[in-house]
Amino acid sequence: MPPRFRLTLLGVGAMASPRFAPAGLLLAYGRRRVAFDGGPGAEPPEGRLDAWLVTDEHAELRSALRRLAAERGLVPRMADADFGELRIRALPVAHTSHPTCGYRIEGGPGAVVWAPEFWAFPAWAADADLMFAEASSWNRPIRFRGGVGGHAPVRDVGAEAARNRVGRLVYAHIGRPCLRAMDAGLTPEHGEWGREGRTYVLSTPHRTR
């Protein structure tokens, strides 16, 4: 059987979420295992990791991430990673005043995007089979002081994902405005709320479950 992407959400919370652990992802592909972001309460399970990649090297959780990664013999970094057929690219996103990124993960099963924070939908996410995306706000953008960036709302992220032919959209950085929407029984017009601990499987292009 050809290798599959197995993508487990370690956490789906925005910073200081009262309900969820920090947004994080574990990718398993054959014998390769790569962690993305996360933090206290959203650590990868025991076992070898080939890399621990982050989307923001200046994030508030950077010290905790360095400690957690050091326990696994790794340094968290914003970088590409190549493992033969598995290719991971760190690609820029508009988010804040210093460089930040998202990741496009490609291999035999297709393409996956991990982009938990951005102000503008990244064009390089187009045609992804599965995308884990920003959900800090529900229907209004969050603009940072000084106009240096911010967070796009679910309303806009979903519309842009549909316009860019994303196969499946999962919100994985859920902020307080979205918690209030969830509690009110609201659901996104496009995409679905991510669930901590859930594993999403991509086995062939354009097929997720």
PDB file of C-alpha atoms in Angstrom, residues 4-185:
ATOM      1  CA  ARG A   4      -0.441   7.981   3.349  1.00  0.00           C
ATOM      2  CA  PHE A   5      -0.308  11.357   5.007  1.00  0.00           C
ATOM      3  CA  ARG A   6      -1.604  11.027   8.561  1.00  0.00           C
ATOM      4  CA  LEU A   7      -2.087  14.484  10.074  1.00  0.00           C
ATOM      5  CA  THR A   8      -3.008  14.738  13.739  1.00  0.00           C
ATOM      6  CA  LEU A   9      -4.082  18.024  15.287  1.00  0.00           C
ATOM      7  CA  LEU A  10      -2.179  18.386  18.560  1.00  0.00           C
ATOM      8  CA  GLY A  11      -4.054  21.585  19.409  1.00  0.00           C
ATOM      9  CA  VAL A  12      -6.390  24.038  17.715  1.00  0.00           C
ATOM     10  CA  GLY A  13      -6.235  27.094  19.963  1.00  0.00           C
ATOM     11  CA  ALA A  14      -5.147  30.655  19.318  1.00  0.00           C
ATOM     12  CA  MET A  15      -2.835  32.298  21.861  1.00  0.00           C
ATOM     13  CA  ALA A  16      -4.101  32.027  25.473  1.00  0.00           C
ATOM     14  CA  SER A  17      -7.185  30.086  24.415  1.00  0.00           C
ATOM     15  CA  PRO A  18      -9.431  29.310  27.405  1.00  0.00           C
ATOM     16  CA  ARG A  19     -10.489  26.028  25.802  1.00  0.00           C
ATOM     17  CA  PHE A  20      -7.888  24.569  23.464  1.00  0.00           C
ATOM     18  CA  ALA A  21      -4.171  23.772  23.445  1.00  0.00           C
ATOM     19  CA  PRO A  22      -1.945  25.809  21.093  1.00  0.00           C
ATOM     20  CA  ALA A  23      -2.398  25.073  17.400  1.00  0.00           C
ATOM     21  CA  GLY A  24      -0.087  22.260  16.377  1.00  0.00           C
ATOM     22  CA  LEU A  25       0.142  19.430  13.878  1.00  0.00           C
ATOM     23  CA  LEU A  26       1.928  16.081  13.661  1.00  0.00           C
ATOM     24  CA  LEU A  27       2.607  14.688  10.186  1.00  0.00           C
ATOM     25  CA  ALA A  28       3.335  10.989   9.749  1.00  0.00           C
ATOM     26  CA  TYR A  29       4.302   9.705   6.319  1.00  0.00           C
ATOM     27  CA  GLY A  30       5.791   6.253   6.130  1.00  0.00           C
ATOM     28  CA  ARG A  31       8.566   6.275   8.735  1.00  0.00           C
ATOM     29  CA  ARG A  32       8.852  10.074   8.771  1.00  0.00           C
ATOM     30  CA  ARG A  33       7.330  12.174  11.551  1.00  0.00           C
ATOM     31  CA  VAL A  34       7.373  15.987  11.564  1.00  0.00           C
ATOM     32  CA  ALA A  35       5.827  18.339  14.134  1.00  0.00           C
ATOM     33  CA  PHE A  36       4.535  21.808  13.307  1.00  0.00           C
ATOM     34  CA  ASP A  37       4.126  24.504  15.984  1.00  0.00           C
ATOM     35  CA  GLY A  38       2.207  23.329  19.083  1.00  0.00           C
ATOM     36  CA  GLY A  39       3.472  23.999  22.584  1.00  0.00           C
ATOM     37  CA  PRO A  40       2.606  23.087  26.186  1.00  0.00           C
ATOM     38  CA  GLY A  41      -0.387  20.786  26.087  1.00  0.00           C
ATOM     39  CA  ALA A  42       0.089  20.240  22.366  1.00  0.00           C
ATOM     40  CA  GLU A  43       3.265  18.170  22.303  1.00  0.00           C
ATOM     41  CA  PRO A  44       3.819  15.330  19.825  1.00  0.00           C
ATOM     42  CA  PRO A  45       3.486  11.863  21.405  1.00  0.00           C
ATOM     43  CA  GLU A  46       6.604   9.914  22.323  1.00  0.00           C
ATOM     44  CA  GLY A  47       8.682   8.596  19.457  1.00  0.00           C
ATOM     45  CA  ARG A  48      11.297   9.828  17.022  1.00  0.00           C
ATOM     46  CA  LEU A  49      10.762  13.123  15.233  1.00  0.00           C
ATOM     47  CA  ASP A  50      12.635  14.072  12.077  1.00  0.00           C
ATOM     48  CA  ALA A  51      11.989  17.811  12.453  1.00  0.00           C
ATOM     49  CA  TRP A  52      10.039  20.355  14.468  1.00  0.00           C
ATOM     50  CA  LEU A  53       9.010  23.240  12.231  1.00  0.00           C
ATOM     51  CA  VAL A  54       7.437  26.528  13.300  1.00  0.00           C
ATOM     52  CA  THR A  55       5.608  29.306  11.498  1.00  0.00           C
ATOM     53  CA  ASP A  56       6.958  32.129  13.682  1.00  0.00           C
ATOM     54  CA  GLU A  57      10.414  32.031  15.272  1.00  0.00           C
ATOM     55  CA  HIS A  58       9.495  35.058  17.420  1.00  0.00           C
ATOM     56  CA  ALA A  59       6.170  33.758  18.738  1.00  0.00           C
ATOM     57  CA  GLU A  60       5.315  34.084  22.426  1.00  0.00           C
ATOM     58  CA  LEU A  61       5.669  30.320  22.851  1.00  0.00           C
ATOM     59  CA  ARG A  62       9.193  30.228  21.410  1.00  0.00           C
ATOM     60  CA  SER A  63      10.925  29.507  24.740  1.00  0.00           C
ATOM     61  CA  ALA A  64       8.532  26.679  25.572  1.00  0.00           C
ATOM     62  CA  LEU A  65       8.890  25.246  22.081  1.00  0.00           C
ATOM     63  CA  ARG A  66      12.677  25.327  22.294  1.00  0.00           C
ATOM     64  CA  ARG A  67      12.539  23.431  25.572  1.00  0.00           C
ATOM     65  CA  LEU A  68      10.096  20.830  24.273  1.00  0.00           C
ATOM     66  CA  ALA A  69      12.037  20.329  21.050  1.00  0.00           C
ATOM     67  CA  ALA A  70      15.357  20.105  22.914  1.00  0.00           C
ATOM     68  CA  GLU A  71      13.941  17.174  24.882  1.00  0.00           C
ATOM     69  CA  ARG A  72      13.647  15.392  21.515  1.00  0.00           C
ATOM     70  CA  GLY A  73      17.119  16.454  20.356  1.00  0.00           C
ATOM     71  CA  LEU A  74      15.739  19.072  17.954  1.00  0.00           C
ATOM     72  CA  VAL A  75      15.729  22.822  17.426  1.00  0.00           C
ATOM     73  CA  PRO A  76      12.419  24.351  16.302  1.00  0.00           C
ATOM     74  CA  ARG A  77      12.980  26.301  13.116  1.00  0.00           C
ATOM     75  CA  MET A  78      11.302  27.957  10.182  1.00  0.00           C
ATOM     76  CA  ALA A  79      12.749  26.036   7.247  1.00  0.00           C
ATOM     77  CA  ASP A  80      12.210  23.699   4.314  1.00  0.00           C
ATOM     78  CA  ALA A  81      12.582  19.964   4.807  1.00  0.00           C
ATOM     79  CA  ASP A  82      13.148  17.294   2.164  1.00  0.00           C
ATOM     80  CA  PHE A  83      12.801  13.566   2.783  1.00  0.00           C
ATOM     81  CA  GLY A  84      12.855  12.083  -0.693  1.00  0.00           C
ATOM     82  CA  GLU A  85       9.278  11.923  -1.938  1.00  0.00           C
ATOM     83  CA  LEU A  86       8.107  13.997   1.053  1.00  0.00           C
ATOM     84  CA  ARG A  87       8.777  17.687   0.445  1.00  0.00           C
ATOM     85  CA  ILE A  88       7.965  20.451   2.913  1.00  0.00           C
ATOM     86  CA  ARG A  89       8.283  24.095   1.893  1.00  0.00           C
ATOM     87  CA  ALA A  90       8.272  27.085   4.258  1.00  0.00           C
ATOM     88  CA  LEU A  91       6.465  29.802   2.322  1.00  0.00           C
ATOM     89  CA  PRO A  92       5.872  33.401   3.417  1.00  0.00           C
ATOM     90  CA  VAL A  93       2.576  34.685   4.775  1.00  0.00           C
ATOM     91  CA  ALA A  94       1.444  38.236   5.472  1.00  0.00           C
ATOM     92  CA  HIS A  95       0.847  38.294   9.212  1.00  0.00           C
ATOM     93  CA  THR A  96       3.013  40.648  11.262  1.00  0.00           C
ATOM     94  CA  SER A  97       6.054  42.943  11.136  1.00  0.00           C
ATOM     95  CA  HIS A  98       8.659  40.157  11.126  1.00  0.00           C
ATOM     96  CA  PRO A  99       8.904  37.182   8.737  1.00  0.00           C
ATOM     97  CA  THR A 100       6.379  34.405   9.294  1.00  0.00           C
ATOM     98  CA  CYS A 101       5.436  31.451   7.153  1.00  0.00           C
ATOM     99  CA  GLY A 102       3.117  28.572   6.459  1.00  0.00           C
ATOM    100  CA  TYR A 103       4.015  25.175   5.050  1.00  0.00           C
ATOM    101  CA  ARG A 104       3.080  23.339   1.874  1.00  0.00           C
ATOM    102  CA  ILE A 105       3.568  19.598   2.299  1.00  0.00           C
ATOM    103  CA  GLU A 106       3.734  17.536  -0.882  1.00  0.00           C
ATOM    104  CA  GLY A 107       4.177  13.854  -1.656  1.00  0.00           C
ATOM    105  CA  GLY A 108       2.519  10.945  -3.404  1.00  0.00           C
ATOM    106  CA  PRO A 109      -0.845  11.401  -1.639  1.00  0.00           C
ATOM    107  CA  GLY A 110      -1.177  15.049  -2.694  1.00  0.00           C
ATOM    108  CA  ALA A 111      -0.677  18.475  -1.108  1.00  0.00           C
ATOM    109  CA  VAL A 112      -1.423  19.686   2.430  1.00  0.00           C
ATOM    110  CA  VAL A 113      -1.104  23.234   3.777  1.00  0.00           C
ATOM    111  CA  TRP A 114      -0.407  24.229   7.391  1.00  0.00           C
ATOM    112  CA  ALA A 115      -1.057  27.991   7.682  1.00  0.00           C
ATOM    113  CA  PRO A 116      -2.526  28.730  11.124  1.00  0.00           C
ATOM    114  CA  GLU A 117      -1.992  32.506  11.085  1.00  0.00           C
ATOM    115  CA  PHE A 118      -2.231  35.060   8.298  1.00  0.00           C
ATOM    116  CA  TRP A 119      -3.691  38.445   7.409  1.00  0.00           C
ATOM    117  CA  ALA A 120      -4.059  37.692   3.683  1.00  0.00           C
ATOM    118  CA  PHE A 121      -4.897  34.293   2.208  1.00  0.00           C
ATOM    119  CA  PRO A 122      -1.633  32.817   0.805  1.00  0.00           C
ATOM    120  CA  ALA A 123      -1.807  32.346  -2.962  1.00  0.00           C
ATOM    121  CA  TRP A 124       0.576  29.381  -2.705  1.00  0.00           C
ATOM    122  CA  ALA A 125      -2.162  27.379  -0.905  1.00  0.00           C
ATOM    123  CA  ALA A 126      -4.152  27.103  -4.151  1.00  0.00           C
ATOM    124  CA  ASP A 127      -5.224  23.593  -5.178  1.00  0.00           C
ATOM    125  CA  ALA A 128      -4.231  21.992  -1.865  1.00  0.00           C
ATOM    126  CA  ASP A 129      -6.111  18.788  -1.108  1.00  0.00           C
ATOM    127  CA  LEU A 130      -6.276  19.690   2.592  1.00  0.00           C
ATOM    128  CA  MET A 131      -5.589  22.990   4.352  1.00  0.00           C
ATOM    129  CA  PHE A 132      -5.329  23.741   8.073  1.00  0.00           C
ATOM    130  CA  ALA A 133      -6.026  27.448   8.409  1.00  0.00           C
ATOM    131  CA  GLU A 134      -6.436  30.595  10.442  1.00  0.00           C
ATOM    132  CA  ALA A 135      -9.575  31.018  12.597  1.00  0.00           C
ATOM    133  CA  SER A 136      -8.676  33.721  15.106  1.00  0.00           C
ATOM    134  CA  SER A 137     -11.757  35.757  14.197  1.00  0.00           C
ATOM    135  CA  TRP A 138     -15.260  34.940  13.021  1.00  0.00           C
ATOM    136  CA  ASN A 139     -16.522  37.704  10.742  1.00  0.00           C
ATOM    137  CA  ARG A 140     -14.243  40.720  11.255  1.00  0.00           C
ATOM    138  CA  PRO A 141     -10.517  41.053  10.564  1.00  0.00           C
ATOM    139  CA  ILE A 142      -8.220  41.551  13.555  1.00  0.00           C
ATOM    140  CA  ARG A 143      -5.785  44.329  12.700  1.00  0.00           C
ATOM    141  CA  PHE A 144      -2.551  44.732  14.686  1.00  0.00           C
ATOM    142  CA  ARG A 145      -1.574  48.112  16.078  1.00  0.00           C
ATOM    143  CA  GLY A 146       0.358  50.157  13.556  1.00  0.00           C
ATOM    144  CA  GLY A 147      -1.233  48.365  10.615  1.00  0.00           C
ATOM    145  CA  VAL A 148       1.532  45.758  10.424  1.00  0.00           C
ATOM    146  CA  GLY A 149      -0.773  42.793   9.837  1.00  0.00           C
ATOM    147  CA  GLY A 150      -3.287  40.765  11.775  1.00  0.00           C
ATOM    148  CA  HIS A 151      -5.669  37.838  11.402  1.00  0.00           C
ATOM    149  CA  ALA A 152      -8.150  37.159   8.591  1.00  0.00           C
ATOM    150  CA  PRO A 153     -11.671  36.140   9.697  1.00  0.00           C
ATOM    151  CA  VAL A 154     -13.195  32.743   8.990  1.00  0.00           C
ATOM    152  CA  ARG A 155     -15.689  34.433   6.658  1.00  0.00           C
ATOM    153  CA  ASP A 156     -12.880  35.577   4.346  1.00  0.00           C
ATOM    154  CA  VAL A 157     -10.636  32.524   4.757  1.00  0.00           C
ATOM    155  CA  GLY A 158     -13.440  30.197   3.694  1.00  0.00           C
ATOM    156  CA  ALA A 159     -14.359  32.277   0.669  1.00  0.00           C
ATOM    157  CA  GLU A 160     -10.733  32.513  -0.461  1.00  0.00           C
ATOM    158  CA  ALA A 161     -10.158  28.790   0.059  1.00  0.00           C
ATOM    159  CA  ALA A 162     -13.162  28.017  -2.144  1.00  0.00           C
ATOM    160  CA  ARG A 163     -11.936  30.497  -4.768  1.00  0.00           C
ATOM    161  CA  ASN A 164      -8.493  28.868  -4.709  1.00  0.00           C
ATOM    162  CA  ARG A 165      -9.876  25.336  -5.119  1.00  0.00           C
ATOM    163  CA  VAL A 166      -8.830  23.968  -1.726  1.00  0.00           C
ATOM    164  CA  GLY A 167     -10.271  20.485  -1.403  1.00  0.00           C
ATOM    165  CA  ARG A 168     -10.921  20.359   2.355  1.00  0.00           C
ATOM    166  CA  LEU A 169     -10.567  23.262   4.773  1.00  0.00           C
ATOM    167  CA  VAL A 170     -10.039  22.714   8.510  1.00  0.00           C
ATOM    168  CA  TYR A 171      -9.815  25.668  10.922  1.00  0.00           C
ATOM    169  CA  ALA A 172      -6.949  25.059  13.318  1.00  0.00           C
ATOM    170  CA  HIS A 173      -6.176  28.331  15.140  1.00  0.00           C
ATOM    171  CA  ILE A 174      -9.475  29.062  16.863  1.00  0.00           C
ATOM    172  CA  GLY A 175      -9.782  32.387  18.672  1.00  0.00           C
ATOM    173  CA  ARG A 176     -12.337  33.747  21.122  1.00  0.00           C
ATOM    174  CA  PRO A 177     -14.689  35.252  18.504  1.00  0.00           C
ATOM    175  CA  CYS A 178     -14.949  31.794  16.933  1.00  0.00           C
ATOM    176  CA  LEU A 179     -15.479  30.173  20.332  1.00  0.00           C
ATOM    177  CA  ARG A 180     -18.480  32.450  20.786  1.00  0.00           C
ATOM    178  CA  ALA A 181     -19.724  31.488  17.328  1.00  0.00           C
ATOM    179  CA  MET A 182     -19.289  27.787  18.148  1.00  0.00           C
ATOM    180  CA  ASP A 183     -21.197  28.211  21.422  1.00  0.00           C
ATOM    181  CA  ALA A 184     -23.997  29.894  19.495  1.00  0.00           C
ATOM    182  CA  GLY A 185     -24.201  26.863  17.209  1.00  0.00           C
TER     183      GLY A 185
END
